[in-house]
Coordinates of C-alpha atoms in Angstrom, one line a residue:
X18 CA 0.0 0.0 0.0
X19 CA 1.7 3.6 -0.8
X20 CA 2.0 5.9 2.3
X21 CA -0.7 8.6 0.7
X22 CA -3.6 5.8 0.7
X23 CA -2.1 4.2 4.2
X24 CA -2.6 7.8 6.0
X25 CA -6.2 8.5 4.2
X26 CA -7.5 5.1 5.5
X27 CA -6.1 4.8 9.1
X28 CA -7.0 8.9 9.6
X29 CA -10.5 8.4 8.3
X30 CA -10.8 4.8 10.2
X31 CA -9.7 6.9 13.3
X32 CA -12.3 10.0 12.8
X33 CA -14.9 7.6 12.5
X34 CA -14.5 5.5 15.4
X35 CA -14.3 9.0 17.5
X36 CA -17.6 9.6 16.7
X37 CA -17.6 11.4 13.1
X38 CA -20.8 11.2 11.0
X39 CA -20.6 14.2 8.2
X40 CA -17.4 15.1 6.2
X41 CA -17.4 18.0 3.2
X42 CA -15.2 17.4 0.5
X43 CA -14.4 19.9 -2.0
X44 CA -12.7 17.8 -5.0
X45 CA -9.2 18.2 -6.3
X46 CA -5.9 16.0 -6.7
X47 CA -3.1 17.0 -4.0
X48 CA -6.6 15.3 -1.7
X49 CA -7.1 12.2 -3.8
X50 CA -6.2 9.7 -1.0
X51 CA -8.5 11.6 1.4
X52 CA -11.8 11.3 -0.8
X53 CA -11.3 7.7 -1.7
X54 CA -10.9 6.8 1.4
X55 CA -14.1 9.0 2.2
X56 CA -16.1 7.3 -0.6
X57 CA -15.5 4.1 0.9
X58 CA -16.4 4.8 4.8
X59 CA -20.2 3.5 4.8
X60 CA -20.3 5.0 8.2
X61 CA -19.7 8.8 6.9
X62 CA -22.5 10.7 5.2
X63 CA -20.5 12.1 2.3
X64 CA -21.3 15.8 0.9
X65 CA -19.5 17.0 -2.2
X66 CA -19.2 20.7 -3.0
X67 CA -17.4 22.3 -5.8
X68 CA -16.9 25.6 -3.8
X69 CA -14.5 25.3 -0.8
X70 CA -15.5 28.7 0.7
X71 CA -19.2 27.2 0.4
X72 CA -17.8 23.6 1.6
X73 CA -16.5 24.9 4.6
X74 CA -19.8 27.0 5.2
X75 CA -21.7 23.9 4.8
X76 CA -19.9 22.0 7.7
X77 CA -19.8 24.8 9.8
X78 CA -23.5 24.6 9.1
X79 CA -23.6 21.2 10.1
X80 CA -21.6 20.9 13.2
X81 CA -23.4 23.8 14.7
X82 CA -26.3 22.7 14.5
X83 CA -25.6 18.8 15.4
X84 CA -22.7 20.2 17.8
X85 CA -20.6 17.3 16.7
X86 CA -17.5 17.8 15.0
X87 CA -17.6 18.0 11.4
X88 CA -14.3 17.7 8.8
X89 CA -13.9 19.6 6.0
X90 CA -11.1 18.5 3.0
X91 CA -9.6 20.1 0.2
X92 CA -6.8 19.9 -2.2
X93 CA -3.5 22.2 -2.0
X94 CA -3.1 25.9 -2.7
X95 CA -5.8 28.6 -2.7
X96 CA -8.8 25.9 -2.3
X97 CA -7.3 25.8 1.2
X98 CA -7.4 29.7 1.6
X99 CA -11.0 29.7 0.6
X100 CA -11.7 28.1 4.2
X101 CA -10.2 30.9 6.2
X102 CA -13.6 33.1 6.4
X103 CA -15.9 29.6 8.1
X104 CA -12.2 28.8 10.4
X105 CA -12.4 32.0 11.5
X106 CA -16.7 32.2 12.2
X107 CA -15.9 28.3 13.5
X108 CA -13.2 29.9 16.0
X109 CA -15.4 33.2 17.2
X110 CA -18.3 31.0 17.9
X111 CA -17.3 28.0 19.1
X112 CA -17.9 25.6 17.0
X113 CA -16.5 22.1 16.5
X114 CA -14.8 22.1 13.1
X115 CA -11.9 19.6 11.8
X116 CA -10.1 21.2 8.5
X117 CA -8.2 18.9 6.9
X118 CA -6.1 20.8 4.0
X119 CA -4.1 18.5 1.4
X120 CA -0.7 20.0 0.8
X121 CA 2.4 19.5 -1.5
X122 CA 5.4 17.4 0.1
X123 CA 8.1 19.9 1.5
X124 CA 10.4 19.1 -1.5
X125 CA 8.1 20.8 -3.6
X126 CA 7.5 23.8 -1.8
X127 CA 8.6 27.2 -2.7
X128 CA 9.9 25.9 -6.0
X129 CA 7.5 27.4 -8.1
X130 CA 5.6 24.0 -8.4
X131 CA 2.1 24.0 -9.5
X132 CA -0.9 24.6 -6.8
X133 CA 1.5 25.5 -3.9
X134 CA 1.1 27.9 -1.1
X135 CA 2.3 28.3 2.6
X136 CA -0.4 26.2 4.0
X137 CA 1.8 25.8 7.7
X138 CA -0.5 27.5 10.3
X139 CA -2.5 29.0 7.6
X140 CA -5.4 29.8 9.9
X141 CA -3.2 31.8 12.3
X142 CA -4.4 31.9 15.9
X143 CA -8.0 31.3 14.1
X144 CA -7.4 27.6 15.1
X145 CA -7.6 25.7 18.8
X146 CA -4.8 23.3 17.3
X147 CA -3.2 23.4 14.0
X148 CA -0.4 20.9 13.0
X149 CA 1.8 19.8 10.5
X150 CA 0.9 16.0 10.0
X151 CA 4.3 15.4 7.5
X152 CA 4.6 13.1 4.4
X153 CA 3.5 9.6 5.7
X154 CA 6.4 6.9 5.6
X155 CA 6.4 2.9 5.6
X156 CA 7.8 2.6 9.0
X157 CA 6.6 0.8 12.3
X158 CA 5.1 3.3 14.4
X159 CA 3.4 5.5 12.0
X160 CA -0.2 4.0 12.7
X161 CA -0.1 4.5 16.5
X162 CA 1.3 8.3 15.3
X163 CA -1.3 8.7 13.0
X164 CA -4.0 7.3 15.0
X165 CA -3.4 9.3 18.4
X166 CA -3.6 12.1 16.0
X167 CA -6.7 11.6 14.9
X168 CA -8.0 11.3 18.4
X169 CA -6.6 14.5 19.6
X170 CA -7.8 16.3 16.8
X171 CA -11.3 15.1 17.4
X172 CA -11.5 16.1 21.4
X173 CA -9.7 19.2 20.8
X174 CA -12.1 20.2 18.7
X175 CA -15.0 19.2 20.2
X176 CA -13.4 20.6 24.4
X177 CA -13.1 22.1 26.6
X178 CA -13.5 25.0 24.2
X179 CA -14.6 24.0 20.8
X180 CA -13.6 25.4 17.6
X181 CA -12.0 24.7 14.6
X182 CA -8.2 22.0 14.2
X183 CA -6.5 22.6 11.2
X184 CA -4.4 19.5 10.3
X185 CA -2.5 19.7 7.3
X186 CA -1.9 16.7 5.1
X187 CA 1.4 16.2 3.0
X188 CA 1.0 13.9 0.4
X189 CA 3.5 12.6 -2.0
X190 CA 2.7 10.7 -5.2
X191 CA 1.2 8.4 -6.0
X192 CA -2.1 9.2 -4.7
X193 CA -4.5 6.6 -5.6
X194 CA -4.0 2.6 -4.5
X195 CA -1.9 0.6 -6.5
X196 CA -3.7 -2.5 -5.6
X197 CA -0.8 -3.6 -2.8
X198 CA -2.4 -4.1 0.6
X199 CA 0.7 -4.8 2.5
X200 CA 2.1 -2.4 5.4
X201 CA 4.8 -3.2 7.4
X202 CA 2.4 -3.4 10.5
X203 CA -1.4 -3.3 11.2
X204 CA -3.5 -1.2 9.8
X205 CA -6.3 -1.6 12.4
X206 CA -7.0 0.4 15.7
X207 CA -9.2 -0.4 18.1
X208 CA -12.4 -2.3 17.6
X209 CA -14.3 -0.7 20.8
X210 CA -13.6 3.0 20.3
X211 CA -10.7 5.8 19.7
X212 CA -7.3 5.2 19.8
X213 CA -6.9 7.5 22.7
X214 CA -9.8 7.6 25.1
X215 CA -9.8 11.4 27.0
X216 CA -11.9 12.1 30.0
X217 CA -13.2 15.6 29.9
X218 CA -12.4 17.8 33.3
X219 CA -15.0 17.9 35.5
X220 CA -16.2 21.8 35.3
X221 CA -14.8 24.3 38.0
X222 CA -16.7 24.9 41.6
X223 CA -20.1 26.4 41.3
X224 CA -20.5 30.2 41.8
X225 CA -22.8 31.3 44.2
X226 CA -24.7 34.5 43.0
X227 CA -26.0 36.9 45.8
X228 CA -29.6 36.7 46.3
X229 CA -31.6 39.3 45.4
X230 CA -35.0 40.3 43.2
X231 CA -33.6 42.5 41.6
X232 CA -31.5 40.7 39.0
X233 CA -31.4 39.9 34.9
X234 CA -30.3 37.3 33.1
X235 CA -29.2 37.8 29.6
X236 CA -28.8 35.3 27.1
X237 CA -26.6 35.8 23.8
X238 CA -25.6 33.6 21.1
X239 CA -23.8 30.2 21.4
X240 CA -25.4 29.8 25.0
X241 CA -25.6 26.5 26.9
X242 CA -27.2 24.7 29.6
X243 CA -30.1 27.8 28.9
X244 CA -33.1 26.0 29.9
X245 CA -31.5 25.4 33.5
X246 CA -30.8 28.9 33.9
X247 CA -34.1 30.4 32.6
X248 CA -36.0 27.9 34.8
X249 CA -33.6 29.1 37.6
X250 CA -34.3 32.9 36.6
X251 CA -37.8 32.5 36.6
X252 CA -37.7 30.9 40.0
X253 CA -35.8 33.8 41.2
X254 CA -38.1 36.2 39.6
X255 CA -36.0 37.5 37.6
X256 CA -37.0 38.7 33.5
X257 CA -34.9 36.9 30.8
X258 CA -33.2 39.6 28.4
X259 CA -32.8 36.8 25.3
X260 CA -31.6 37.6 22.0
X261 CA -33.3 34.7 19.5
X262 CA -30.5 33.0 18.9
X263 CA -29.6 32.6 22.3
X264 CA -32.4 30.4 22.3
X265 CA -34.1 31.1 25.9
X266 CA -36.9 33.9 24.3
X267 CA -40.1 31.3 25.9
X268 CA -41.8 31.0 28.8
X269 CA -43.4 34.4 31.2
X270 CA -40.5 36.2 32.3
X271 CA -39.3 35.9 28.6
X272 CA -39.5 40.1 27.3
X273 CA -39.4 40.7 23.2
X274 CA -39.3 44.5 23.5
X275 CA -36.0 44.8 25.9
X276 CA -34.1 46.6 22.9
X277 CA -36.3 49.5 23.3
X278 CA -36.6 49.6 26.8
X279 CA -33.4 49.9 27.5
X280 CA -33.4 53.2 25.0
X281 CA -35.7 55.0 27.4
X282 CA -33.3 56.6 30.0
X283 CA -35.9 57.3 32.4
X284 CA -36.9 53.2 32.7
X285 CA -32.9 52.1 33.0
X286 CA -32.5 54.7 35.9
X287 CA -35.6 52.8 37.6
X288 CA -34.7 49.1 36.7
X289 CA -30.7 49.4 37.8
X290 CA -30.0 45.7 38.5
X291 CA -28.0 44.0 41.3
X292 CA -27.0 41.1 39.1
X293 CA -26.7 40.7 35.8
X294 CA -25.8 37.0 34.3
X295 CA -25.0 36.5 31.3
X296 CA -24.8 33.4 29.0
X297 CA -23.2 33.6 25.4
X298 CA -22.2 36.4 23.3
X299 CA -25.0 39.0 23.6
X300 CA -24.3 41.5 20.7
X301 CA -27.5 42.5 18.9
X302 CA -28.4 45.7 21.0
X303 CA -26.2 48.5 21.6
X304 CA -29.1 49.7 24.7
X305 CA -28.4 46.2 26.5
X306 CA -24.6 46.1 26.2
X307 CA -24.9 49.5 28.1
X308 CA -26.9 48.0 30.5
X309 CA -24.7 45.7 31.2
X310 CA -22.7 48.5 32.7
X311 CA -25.4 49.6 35.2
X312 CA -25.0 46.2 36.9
X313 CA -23.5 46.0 40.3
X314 CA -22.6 42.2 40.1
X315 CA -22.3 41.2 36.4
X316 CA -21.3 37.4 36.1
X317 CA -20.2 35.5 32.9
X318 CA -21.0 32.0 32.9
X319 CA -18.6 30.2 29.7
X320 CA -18.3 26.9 29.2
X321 CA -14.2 27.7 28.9
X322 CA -11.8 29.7 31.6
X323 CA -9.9 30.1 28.5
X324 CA -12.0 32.5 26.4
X325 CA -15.0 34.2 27.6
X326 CA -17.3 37.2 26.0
X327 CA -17.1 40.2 27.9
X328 CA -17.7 42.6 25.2
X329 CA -18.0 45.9 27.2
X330 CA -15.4 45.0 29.8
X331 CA -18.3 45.0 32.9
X332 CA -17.4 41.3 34.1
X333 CA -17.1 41.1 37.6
X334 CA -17.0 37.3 38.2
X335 CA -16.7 34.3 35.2
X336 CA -17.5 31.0 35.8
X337 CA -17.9 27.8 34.0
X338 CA -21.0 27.1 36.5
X339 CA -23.9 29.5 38.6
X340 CA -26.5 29.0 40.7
X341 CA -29.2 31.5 41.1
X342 CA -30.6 30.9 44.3
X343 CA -34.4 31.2 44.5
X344 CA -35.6 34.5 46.4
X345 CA -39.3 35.1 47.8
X346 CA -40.7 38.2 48.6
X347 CA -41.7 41.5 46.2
X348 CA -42.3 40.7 43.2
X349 CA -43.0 44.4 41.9
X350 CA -38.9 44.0 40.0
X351 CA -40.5 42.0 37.3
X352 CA -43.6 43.0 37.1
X353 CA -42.3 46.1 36.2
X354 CA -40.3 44.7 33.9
X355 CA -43.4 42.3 32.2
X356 CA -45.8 45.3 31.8
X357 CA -43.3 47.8 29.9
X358 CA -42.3 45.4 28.2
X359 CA -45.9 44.4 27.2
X360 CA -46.7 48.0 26.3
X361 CA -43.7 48.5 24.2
X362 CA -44.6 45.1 22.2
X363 CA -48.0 46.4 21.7
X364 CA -46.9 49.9 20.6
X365 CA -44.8 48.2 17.7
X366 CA -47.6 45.7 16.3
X367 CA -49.5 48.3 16.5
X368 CA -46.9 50.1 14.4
X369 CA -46.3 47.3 12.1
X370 CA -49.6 46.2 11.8
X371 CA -51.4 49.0 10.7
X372 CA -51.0 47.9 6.8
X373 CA -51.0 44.7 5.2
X374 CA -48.0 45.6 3.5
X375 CA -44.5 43.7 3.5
X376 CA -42.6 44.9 5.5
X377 CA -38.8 43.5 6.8
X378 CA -39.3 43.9 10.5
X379 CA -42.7 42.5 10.4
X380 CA -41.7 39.6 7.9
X381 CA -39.3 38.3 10.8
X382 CA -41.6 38.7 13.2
X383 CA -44.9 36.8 11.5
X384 CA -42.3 34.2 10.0
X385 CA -41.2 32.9 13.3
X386 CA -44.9 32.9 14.7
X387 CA -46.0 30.6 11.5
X388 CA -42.9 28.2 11.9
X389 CA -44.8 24.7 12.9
X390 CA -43.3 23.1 15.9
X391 CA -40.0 21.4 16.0
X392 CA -38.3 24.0 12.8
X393 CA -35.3 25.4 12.4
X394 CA -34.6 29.1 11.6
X395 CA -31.1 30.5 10.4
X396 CA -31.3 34.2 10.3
X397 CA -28.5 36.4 8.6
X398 CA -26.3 37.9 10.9
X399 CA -26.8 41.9 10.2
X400 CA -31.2 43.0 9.7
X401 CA -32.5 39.4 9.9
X402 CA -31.6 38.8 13.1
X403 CA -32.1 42.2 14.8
X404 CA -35.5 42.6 13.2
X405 CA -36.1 39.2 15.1
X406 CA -34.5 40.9 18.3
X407 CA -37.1 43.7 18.0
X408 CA -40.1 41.8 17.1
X409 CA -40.2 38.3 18.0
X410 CA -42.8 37.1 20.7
X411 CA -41.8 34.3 22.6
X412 CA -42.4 30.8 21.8
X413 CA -41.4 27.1 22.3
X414 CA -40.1 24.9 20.0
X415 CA -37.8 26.1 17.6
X416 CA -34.6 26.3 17.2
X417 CA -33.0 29.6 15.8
X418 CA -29.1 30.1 14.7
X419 CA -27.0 33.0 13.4
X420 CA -23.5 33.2 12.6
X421 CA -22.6 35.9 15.5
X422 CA -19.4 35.0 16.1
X423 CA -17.4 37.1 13.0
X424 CA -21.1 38.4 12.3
X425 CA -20.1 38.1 8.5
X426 CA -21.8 38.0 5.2
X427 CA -20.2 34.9 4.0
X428 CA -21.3 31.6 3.5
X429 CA -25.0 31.9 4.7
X430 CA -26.2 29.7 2.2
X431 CA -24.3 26.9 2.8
X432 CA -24.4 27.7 6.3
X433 CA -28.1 27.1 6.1
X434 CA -28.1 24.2 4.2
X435 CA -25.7 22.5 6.6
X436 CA -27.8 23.3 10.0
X437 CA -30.9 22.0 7.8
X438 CA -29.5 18.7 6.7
X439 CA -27.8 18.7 10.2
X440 CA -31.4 19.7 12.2
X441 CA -33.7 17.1 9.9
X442 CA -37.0 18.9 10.1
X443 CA -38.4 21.3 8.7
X444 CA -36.0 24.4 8.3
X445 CA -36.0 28.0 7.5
X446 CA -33.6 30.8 6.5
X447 CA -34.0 34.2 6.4
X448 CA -31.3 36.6 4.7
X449 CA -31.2 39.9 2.9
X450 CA -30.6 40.3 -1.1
X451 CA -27.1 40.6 -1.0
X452 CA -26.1 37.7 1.6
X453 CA -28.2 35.5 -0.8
X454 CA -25.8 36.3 -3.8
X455 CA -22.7 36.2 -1.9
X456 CA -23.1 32.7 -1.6
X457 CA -24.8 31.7 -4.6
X458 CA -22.8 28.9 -5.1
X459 CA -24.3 27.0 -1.9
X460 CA -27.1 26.2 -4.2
X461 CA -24.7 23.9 -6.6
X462 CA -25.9 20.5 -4.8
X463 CA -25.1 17.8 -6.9
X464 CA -27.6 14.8 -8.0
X465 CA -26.5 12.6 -5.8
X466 CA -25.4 14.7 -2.2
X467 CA -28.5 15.3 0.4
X468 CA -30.9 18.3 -0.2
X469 CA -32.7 19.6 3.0
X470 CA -36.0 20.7 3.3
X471 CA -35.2 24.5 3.1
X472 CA -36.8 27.4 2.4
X473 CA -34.6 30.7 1.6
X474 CA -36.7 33.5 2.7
X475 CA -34.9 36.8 0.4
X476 CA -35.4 40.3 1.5
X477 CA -34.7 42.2 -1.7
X478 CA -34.4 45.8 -0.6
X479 CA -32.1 46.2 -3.8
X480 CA -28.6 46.7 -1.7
X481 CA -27.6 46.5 1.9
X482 CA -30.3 47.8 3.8
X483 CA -28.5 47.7 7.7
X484 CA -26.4 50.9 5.9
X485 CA -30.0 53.3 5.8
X486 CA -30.2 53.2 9.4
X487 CA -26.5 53.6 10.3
X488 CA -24.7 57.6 10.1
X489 CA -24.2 56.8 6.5
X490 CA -27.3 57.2 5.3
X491 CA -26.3 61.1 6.0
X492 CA -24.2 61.5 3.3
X493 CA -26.7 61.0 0.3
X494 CA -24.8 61.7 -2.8
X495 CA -22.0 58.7 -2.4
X496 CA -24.1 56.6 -0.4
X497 CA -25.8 54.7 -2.9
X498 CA -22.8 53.7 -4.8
X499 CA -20.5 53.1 -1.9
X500 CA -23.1 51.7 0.9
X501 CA -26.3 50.7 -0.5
X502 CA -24.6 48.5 -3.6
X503 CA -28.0 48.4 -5.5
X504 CA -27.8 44.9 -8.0
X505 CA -30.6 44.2 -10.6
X506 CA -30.1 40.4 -10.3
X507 CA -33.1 38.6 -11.0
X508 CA -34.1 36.3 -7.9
X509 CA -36.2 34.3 -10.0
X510 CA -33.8 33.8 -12.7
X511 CA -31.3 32.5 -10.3
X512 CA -33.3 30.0 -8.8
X513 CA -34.1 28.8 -12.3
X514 CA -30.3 28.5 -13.1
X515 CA -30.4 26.1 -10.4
X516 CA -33.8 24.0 -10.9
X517 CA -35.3 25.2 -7.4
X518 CA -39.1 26.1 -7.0
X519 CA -39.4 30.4 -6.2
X520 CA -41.9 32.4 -5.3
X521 CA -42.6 35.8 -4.9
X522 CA -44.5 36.7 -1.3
X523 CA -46.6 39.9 -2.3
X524 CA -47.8 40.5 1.2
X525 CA -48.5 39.8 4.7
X526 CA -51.4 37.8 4.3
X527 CA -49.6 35.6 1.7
X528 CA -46.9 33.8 4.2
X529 CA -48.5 30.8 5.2
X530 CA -49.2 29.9 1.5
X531 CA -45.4 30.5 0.8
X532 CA -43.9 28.7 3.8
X533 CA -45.9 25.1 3.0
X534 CA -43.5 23.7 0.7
X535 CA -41.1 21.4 0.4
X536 CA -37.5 20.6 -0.7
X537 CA -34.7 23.4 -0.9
X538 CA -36.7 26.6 -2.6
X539 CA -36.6 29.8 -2.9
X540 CA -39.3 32.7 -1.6
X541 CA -38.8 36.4 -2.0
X542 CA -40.0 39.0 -0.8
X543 CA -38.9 42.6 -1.7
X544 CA -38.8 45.9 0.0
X545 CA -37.4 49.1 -0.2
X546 CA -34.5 50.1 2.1
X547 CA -35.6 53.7 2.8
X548 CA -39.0 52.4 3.7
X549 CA -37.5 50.4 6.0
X550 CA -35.3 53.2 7.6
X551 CA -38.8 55.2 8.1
X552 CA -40.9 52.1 9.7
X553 CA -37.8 51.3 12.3
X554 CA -37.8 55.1 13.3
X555 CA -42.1 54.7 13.9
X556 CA -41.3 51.5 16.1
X557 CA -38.9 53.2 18.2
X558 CA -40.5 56.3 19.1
X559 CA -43.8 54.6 19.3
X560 CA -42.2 51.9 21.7
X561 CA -40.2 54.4 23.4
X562 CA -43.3 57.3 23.8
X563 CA -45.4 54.0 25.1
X564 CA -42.5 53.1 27.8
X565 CA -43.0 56.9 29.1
X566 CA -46.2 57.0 29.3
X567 CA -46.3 54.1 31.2
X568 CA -43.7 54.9 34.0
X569 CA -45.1 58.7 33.8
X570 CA -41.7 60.5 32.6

């Protein structure tokens, strides 16, 4: 057996027995040995992209959802660079992700020869682990090497702070088998499990928080362990402060309407907390990182000592564990809380429901009250998901995701597909115009790879509508060239190009028809961006003026 094929087998034997179910491959030749080997493990579901930036978006779809660890292969040269932007979205939001990159042996490197980059610690400090495997040799010890490898990749990856391994594979020719099966010692691992069998650390001592009424919990994205805590807050009487894709936004001391509560000055001076806790990466709302401030406690609970999101520097205490101890007595803290917040929902349905028009903010909010039970919802990481912050009521059961932790445009699509295939229900995404086209190419799914049951809800507003409610709206005359990047790409055309159903939503009353098929389609829905600007000014004052009137400021 030549080295290449050797490595391929044992590596993929090794991944497998860990626990690995879903591996992306983008094709080339440096990677040959790697996709046989792939092709011929029945116990890996095999997807096949063209596209390594989508590839890579596609298992990061994947093993966020399943929060497994997912690999992702390429060939040599720039097909490896096109990984970098999912590594580094893997890295910020802590998700399990093994990058295996095919590279030319080091003879051939910086000669000129064909397909050849510096693929040594590629991903920078974007990795939790990155090594440099080296060209597999005949020689006795190179499958207990090669094996412990494998292993160590796979927990790193997956604890105590998962996040992307980045093992690079050098691989001399020939690259395919040449029918010998000999080795010069066993192939085979072990039959029961991993070649290296690691016992996670048991988590740190339990924090204690102070008792008190008057306290918040605040749940970002990437949070865990968040049903213990909100049925800990709620016991404590405390209101949950959940962005959606934090996942906690159910139950009666959920609020939907924090984001403009917390723009009233006159209600933040009355609702100072004692303790704020916080789980995840909150992000979405500049009014509740600046609450976070006002806190006289705040505590960070992180699943890692190594890395934890602080993102206005008010931690007082981090921990991998908290309790909130329950606290009898008033309960006029979140009460107070409960009604505002009920007025300032009101005041923006009232706001977005006074035509039957299509509107953004009210798309986000009527899409996620029509998901059925059980659905998945990936929403786009700049309007989607704060339109969803500002509008959503609370429910149960469904899952909602966003990549938050770079917050980029790339790879949505793929992203989407993976968490749908990944999730196996019914699934949802919701992006803007020009998130949709910057990953076109996470449509191109071949006859015979897995399609999810998907539907890519487009806001066309014609350009990138988050820009109309930032300062650079000011500045009319460049704006719309530099900013607002209008595109007159046909939606519908596209989806043709790719054979996928589409459908145009014309309004409101319109989305439950739209949302009832099946299969990976297409459904847009367009809107104009300074529209948009106008109707997010009306829900703000008319949230804000109804907060007022309530407290009597």
């Amino acid at each position: 057996m030549n080295p290449a094929t050797a490595l391929a087998t044992v590596l993929v034997d090794e991944l497998t027995r860990c626990g690995l179910t879903d591996v992306v491959l983008a094709p080339g030749s440096r990677s040959a040995a790697l996709a046989l080997a792939l092709f011929e493990q029945s116990k890996v579901r095999l997807h096949v992209r063209i596209d390594e930036r989508s590839a890579s978006f596609l298992a990061l779809g994947l093993a966020k959802r399943s929060g497994r660890p997912v690999a992702v292969v390429c060939t040599s040269g720039t097909a490896a660079a096109n990984f970098h932007p999912a590594v580094v979205e893997a890295h910020e939001s802590g998700v399990p992700l093994l990058v295996l990159t095919a590279d030319r042996p080091p003879e051939l490197r910086g000669t000129g020869a064909n397909q050849t980059i510096d693929q040594v610690k590629l991903y920078g400090s974007a990795t939790r682990w990155n090594c440099e495997v080296g060209v597999p040799e005949e020689r006795p010890g190179m499958i207990a090497y090669w094996r412990s490898l494998a292993s160590r990749a796979w927990h790193v990856a997956l604890e105590p702070d998962p996040g992307p391994v980045h093992l690079n594979l050098a691989f001399r020719e020939p690259l395919i088998p040449d029918g010998d099966e000999s080795w010069c010692e066993p192939l085979d691992g072990d039959a029961t499990g991993p070649w290296t069998k690691v016992r996670a650390a048991t988590p740190g001592s339990v924090l204690h928080v102070p008792p008190t009424r008057r306290g918040v919990l605040v749940v970002g994205d990437g949070a865990v362990n968040v049903k213990r805590y909100v049925a800990a807050a709620s016991m404590a009487g405390w209101p949950v402060l959940a962005e959606p894709n934090g996942n906690a936004r159910y139950g009666d001391h959920a609020l939907s309407s924090h984001h403009f509560l917390l723009g009233v000055p006159e209600f933040v001076e009355r609702h100072r907390p004692e303790v704020v806790v916080t789980l995840g990466k909150p992000g979405l709302s500049r009014p509740l990182l600046s609450y976070l401030r006002r806190a006289e406690e705040h505590v960070v609970v992180t699943p890692s000592l190594a890395r934890w999101p602080d993102p206005v520097r008010s931690a007082t205490q981090v921990a991998q564990e908290a309790e909130i101890p329950v606290v009898s007595g008033d309960d006029a803290w979140l009460k107070g809380w409960r009604t505002a917040d009920l007025v300032a929902r009101n005041a923006v349905d009232a706001v977005l429901d006074e035509s039957g028009e299509l509107s953004e903010p009210r798309l986000a909010r009527d899409l996620v009250s029509a998901m059925p039970g059980g659905s998945l919802l990936l929403a786009a990481a700049s309007m989607p998901i704060r339109d969803l912050d500002q509008t959503m009521h609370p429910r149960r059961g469904i899952r909602i995701l966003a990549n938050r932790g770079a917050s980029g445009i790339d790879g949505l699509v793929s992203t989407a597909v993976g968490a749908a295939l990944a999730h196996g229900n019914r699934a949802f995404a919701l992006l803007g115009d020009l998130a949709f086209l910057h990953d076109q190419n996470g449509l191109v799914i071949g006859p015979q790879d897995h399609r999810p049951d998907l539907a890519l809800v487009v806001v066309n507003n014609a350009g990138g509508g988050i820009f109309s409610l930032l300062p650079q709206a000011a500045f009319p005359e460049p704006f719309e060239r530099v900013f607002g990047t209008p595109h007159q790409v046909d939606l519908a055309s596209v989806a043709a190009a790719h054979g996928l159903p589409y459908t145009r939503l014309e309004a409101m009353d319109g989305l439950t028809k739209v949302m009832t098929g099946e299969g990976l389609r297409i459904v847009e829905a367009r809107t104009d961006r300074a529209a948009n600007a106008a109707l997010h000014a009306r829900m703000r004052d008319a949230a804000q003026e109804a907060v007022r009137t309530f407290i009597g400021a």
